[in-house]
Short mmCIF file of C-alpha atoms in Angstrom, two decimals:
data_model
loop_
_atom_site.label_atom_id
_atom_site.label_comp_id
_atom_site.label_asym_id
_atom_site.label_seq_id
_atom_site.Cartn_x
_atom_site.Cartn_y
_atom_site.Cartn_z
CA UNK T 20 2.95 -21.62 11.57
CA UNK T 21 4.33 -20.79 15.32
CA UNK T 22 2.89 -17.48 16.49
CA UNK T 23 4.81 -14.66 18.47
CA UNK T 24 3.64 -13.63 21.59
CA UNK T 25 0.75 -10.87 21.29
CA UNK T 26 3.22 -8.44 23.16
CA UNK T 27 5.45 -8.43 20.33
CA UNK T 28 5.02 -5.35 18.09
CA UNK T 29 3.34 -5.67 14.77
CA UNK T 30 2.23 -3.63 11.70
CA UNK T 31 -0.81 -3.81 9.55
CA UNK T 32 0.16 -3.89 5.51
CA UNK T 33 -2.57 -2.43 3.18
CA UNK T 34 -0.57 -2.00 -0.01
CA UNK T 35 2.63 -3.36 -1.47
CA UNK T 36 3.59 -5.39 1.84
CA UNK T 37 0.26 -7.61 1.32
CA UNK T 38 2.88 -9.18 -1.35
CA UNK T 39 4.71 -11.36 0.58
CA UNK T 40 7.51 -11.38 -2.45
CA UNK T 41 8.45 -7.71 -1.36
CA UNK T 42 9.45 -8.22 2.09
CA UNK T 43 10.76 -11.20 4.72
CA UNK T 44 8.52 -9.99 7.76
CA UNK T 45 7.01 -12.77 9.74
CA UNK T 46 3.16 -12.60 8.80
CA UNK T 47 1.18 -13.55 11.49
CA UNK T 48 -2.35 -13.14 10.04
CA UNK T 49 -4.78 -12.10 7.44
CA UNK T 50 -6.82 -9.51 9.29
CA UNK T 51 -8.92 -6.15 8.76
CA UNK T 52 -8.94 -2.88 10.71
CA UNK T 53 -11.52 -0.46 11.05
CA UNK T 54 -11.91 3.11 10.55
CA UNK T 55 -9.67 3.55 8.04
CA UNK T 56 -9.56 3.52 4.39
CA UNK T 57 -6.94 3.79 1.67
CA UNK T 58 -6.21 6.83 -0.67
CA UNK T 59 -3.51 7.88 -3.14
CA UNK T 60 -0.73 10.71 -1.87
CA UNK T 61 2.53 11.95 -2.96
CA UNK T 62 4.58 13.92 -0.43
CA UNK T 63 7.64 15.81 -0.58
CA UNK T 64 9.98 12.58 0.51
CA UNK T 65 8.77 10.96 -2.67
CA UNK T 66 8.84 11.62 -6.38
CA UNK T 67 5.96 9.32 -7.39
CA UNK T 68 2.31 8.61 -5.62
CA UNK T 69 1.63 6.11 -2.75
CA UNK T 70 -0.52 4.29 -0.88
CA UNK T 71 -1.39 5.71 2.59
CA UNK T 72 -4.58 5.63 4.90
CA UNK T 73 -6.96 7.94 6.35
CA UNK T 74 -9.64 7.72 9.23
CA UNK T 75 -12.85 7.17 7.89
CA UNK T 76 -15.62 6.23 10.52
CA UNK T 77 -18.03 3.19 9.44
CA UNK T 78 -15.09 1.90 6.58
CA UNK T 79 -12.67 -0.73 7.14
CA UNK T 80 -9.76 -2.27 4.94
CA UNK T 81 -8.27 -5.72 4.62
CA UNK T 82 -4.40 -6.59 4.60
CA UNK T 83 -1.75 -8.68 6.57
CA UNK T 84 -0.16 -8.19 9.95
CA UNK T 85 3.14 -8.75 10.21
CA UNK T 86 5.51 -9.04 13.61
CA UNK T 87 8.54 -6.67 13.80
CA UNK T 88 11.40 -8.46 13.39
CA UNK T 89 13.63 -8.45 16.75
CA UNK T 90 11.04 -5.43 18.01
CA UNK T 91 13.17 -3.07 16.08
CA UNK T 92 11.42 -0.76 14.33
CA UNK T 93 14.47 0.99 12.85
CA UNK T 94 14.58 -1.14 9.37
CA UNK T 95 10.23 -0.63 8.53
CA UNK T 96 10.51 3.19 9.71
CA UNK T 97 12.90 3.31 7.19
CA UNK T 98 11.46 1.88 4.42
CA UNK T 99 8.28 3.83 5.60
CA UNK T 100 10.07 7.14 5.49
CA UNK T 101 7.57 9.22 4.46
CA UNK T 102 5.01 7.84 7.01
CA UNK T 103 4.04 8.56 10.37
CA UNK T 104 3.41 5.14 12.75
CA UNK T 105 0.26 4.87 14.38
CA UNK T 106 -0.58 2.58 17.18
CA UNK T 107 -4.14 1.15 16.54
CA UNK T 108 -6.56 0.19 19.71
CA UNK T 109 -8.53 -2.81 19.78
CA UNK T 110 -11.54 -1.42 18.66
CA UNK T 111 -10.04 -0.71 15.31
CA UNK T 112 -8.87 -4.83 14.94
CA UNK T 113 -12.13 -6.34 13.66
CA UNK T 114 -10.48 -9.82 14.95
CA UNK T 115 -11.10 -8.57 18.59
CA UNK T 116 -7.16 -9.44 19.25
CA UNK T 117 -5.23 -7.35 21.14
CA UNK T 118 -2.07 -7.09 19.46
CA UNK T 119 0.58 -4.04 19.66
CA UNK T 120 -0.67 -3.10 16.17
CA UNK T 121 0.73 -0.33 14.33
CA UNK T 122 -0.38 1.10 11.14
CA UNK T 123 1.73 4.05 8.74
CA UNK T 124 0.15 7.05 7.78
CA UNK T 125 1.23 9.63 5.77
CA UNK T 126 2.09 12.75 7.50
CA UNK T 127 -0.88 15.00 6.36
CA UNK T 128 1.32 18.07 6.83
CA UNK T 129 3.13 17.60 3.43
CA UNK T 130 0.80 15.30 1.29
CA UNK T 131 -1.33 15.91 -1.81
CA UNK T 132 -3.01 14.33 -4.35
CA UNK T 133 -1.28 12.80 -7.00
CA UNK T 134 -0.52 14.85 -9.93
CA UNK T 135 1.15 14.70 -13.64
CA UNK T 136 4.54 14.74 -11.96
CA UNK T 137 4.11 12.39 -9.11
CA UNK T 138 1.45 9.73 -10.86
CA UNK T 139 0.60 6.31 -9.48
CA UNK T 140 2.82 3.81 -10.79
CA UNK T 141 1.00 0.72 -12.68
CA UNK T 142 4.10 -1.62 -11.46
CA UNK T 143 3.11 -0.79 -8.04
CA UNK T 144 -0.46 -1.14 -8.51
CA UNK T 145 0.03 -4.38 -10.14
CA UNK T 146 2.37 -5.55 -7.24
CA UNK T 147 -0.24 -4.76 -4.56
CA UNK T 148 -3.24 -6.28 -6.79
CA UNK T 149 -0.74 -9.51 -7.20
CA UNK T 150 -0.83 -9.23 -3.14
CA UNK T 151 -4.19 -9.29 -2.78
CA UNK T 152 -5.31 -11.89 -5.46
CA UNK T 153 -3.20 -14.15 -3.53
CA UNK T 154 -4.53 -13.45 -0.09
CA UNK T 155 -7.68 -12.59 -0.56
CA UNK T 156 -8.89 -13.74 -4.28
CA UNK T 157 -10.55 -11.97 -6.57
CA UNK T 158 -13.35 -10.65 -4.59
CA UNK T 159 -10.34 -9.14 -1.98
CA UNK T 160 -8.70 -7.83 -5.17
CA UNK T 161 -11.78 -6.11 -6.51
CA UNK T 162 -12.29 -4.70 -3.04
CA UNK T 163 -9.11 -2.92 -2.82
CA UNK T 164 -10.62 -0.50 -5.71
CA UNK T 165 -14.02 0.02 -3.73
CA UNK T 166 -11.94 0.87 -0.46
CA UNK T 167 -9.33 3.26 -2.22
CA UNK T 168 -9.95 6.81 -2.85
CA UNK T 169 -7.74 9.04 -5.23
CA UNK T 170 -8.05 7.72 -8.62
CA UNK T 171 -8.35 11.05 -10.16
CA UNK T 172 -4.71 11.12 -10.66
CA UNK T 173 -2.48 9.94 -13.64
CA UNK T 174 -1.71 6.36 -13.77
CA UNK T 175 2.02 5.75 -15.58
CA UNK T 176 2.03 2.75 -17.65
CA UNK T 177 5.29 1.29 -16.57
CA UNK T 178 5.07 -2.43 -16.90
CA UNK T 179 7.73 -2.62 -19.54
CA UNK T 180 10.01 -1.07 -17.73
CA UNK T 181 9.13 -0.97 -13.93
CA UNK T 182 10.13 2.02 -12.13
CA UNK T 183 9.09 0.45 -8.84
CA UNK T 184 11.93 -1.44 -7.18
CA UNK T 185 9.89 -4.60 -5.56
CA UNK T 186 7.73 -4.98 -8.96
CA UNK T 187 6.10 -7.91 -9.39
CA UNK T 188 4.70 -8.30 -12.73
CA UNK T 189 1.27 -10.14 -13.15
CA UNK T 190 0.09 -12.36 -15.16
CA UNK T 191 -2.24 -11.62 -18.27
CA UNK T 192 -5.60 -12.45 -17.04
CA UNK T 193 -4.62 -10.15 -13.95
CA UNK T 194 -3.66 -7.78 -15.63
CA UNK T 195 -6.74 -7.65 -17.56
CA UNK T 196 -8.46 -7.29 -13.93
CA UNK T 197 -6.46 -4.52 -13.16
CA UNK T 198 -6.84 -2.65 -16.60
CA UNK T 199 -10.67 -3.14 -16.29
CA UNK T 200 -11.01 -1.65 -12.87
CA UNK T 201 -9.19 1.30 -13.90
CA UNK T 202 -11.31 2.01 -16.70
CA UNK T 203 -14.25 1.52 -14.53
CA UNK T 204 -13.01 4.31 -12.45
CA UNK T 205 -12.27 6.70 -15.66
CA UNK T 206 -8.31 6.56 -14.31
CA UNK T 207 -6.05 8.37 -16.43
CA UNK T 208 -3.80 5.78 -17.74
CA UNK T 209 -0.62 7.29 -19.49
CA UNK T 210 2.52 6.15 -21.36
CA UNK T 211 6.04 7.27 -20.38
CA UNK T 212 6.19 9.84 -23.53
CA UNK T 213 2.94 11.60 -22.21
CA UNK T 214 3.82 12.53 -18.90
CA UNK T 215 7.74 13.50 -19.65
CA UNK T 216 9.04 11.72 -16.64
CA UNK T 217 12.06 9.55 -17.33
CA UNK T 218 11.47 5.76 -17.16
CA UNK T 219 13.09 2.98 -15.47
CA UNK T 220 15.63 4.14 -12.56
CA UNK T 221 13.93 7.04 -11.39
CA UNK T 222 14.61 7.93 -8.16
CA UNK T 223 11.85 7.00 -6.03
#
């Protein structure tokens, strides 16, 4: 793999962007950032819950570092429209790189916990876990659950009719891993008819 210069702007993906099938950004490397933790939130910009990060001294999360094509943030900022883009300091980059590296954090002024009207999508979670399994193996996928907060919100089982537009279904054994982790977290997995929410095609 040919690496772009370190001065090329890069972003750190910690959710769906870890699944290479959801984007075509040039991945530079697997990485870890310090002082951050994932959390489920929802905002006025989206109708379902999504992953963001929050500062957490002493914590760390794994993900992928990818280059911003043509050093143009416009398309990526549009994809991550519910977020603020934060530049990471060198001390936050566990690999001791000096990349121009950014992370997306949901604006704290208009976010709240997942709720009945803004659930976590199981199709989205499956996609994220598929990425972590591919990049970091089973241990990395299990660590995802351990390094993520906000599991008290409802999880909508939309596997049979995925709402998430970039959904990448998991094979049965990997779905079992997700289901087991959710059970261990006492997550509230609900069927669409239990939530009163529309199914496939619901605007995100």
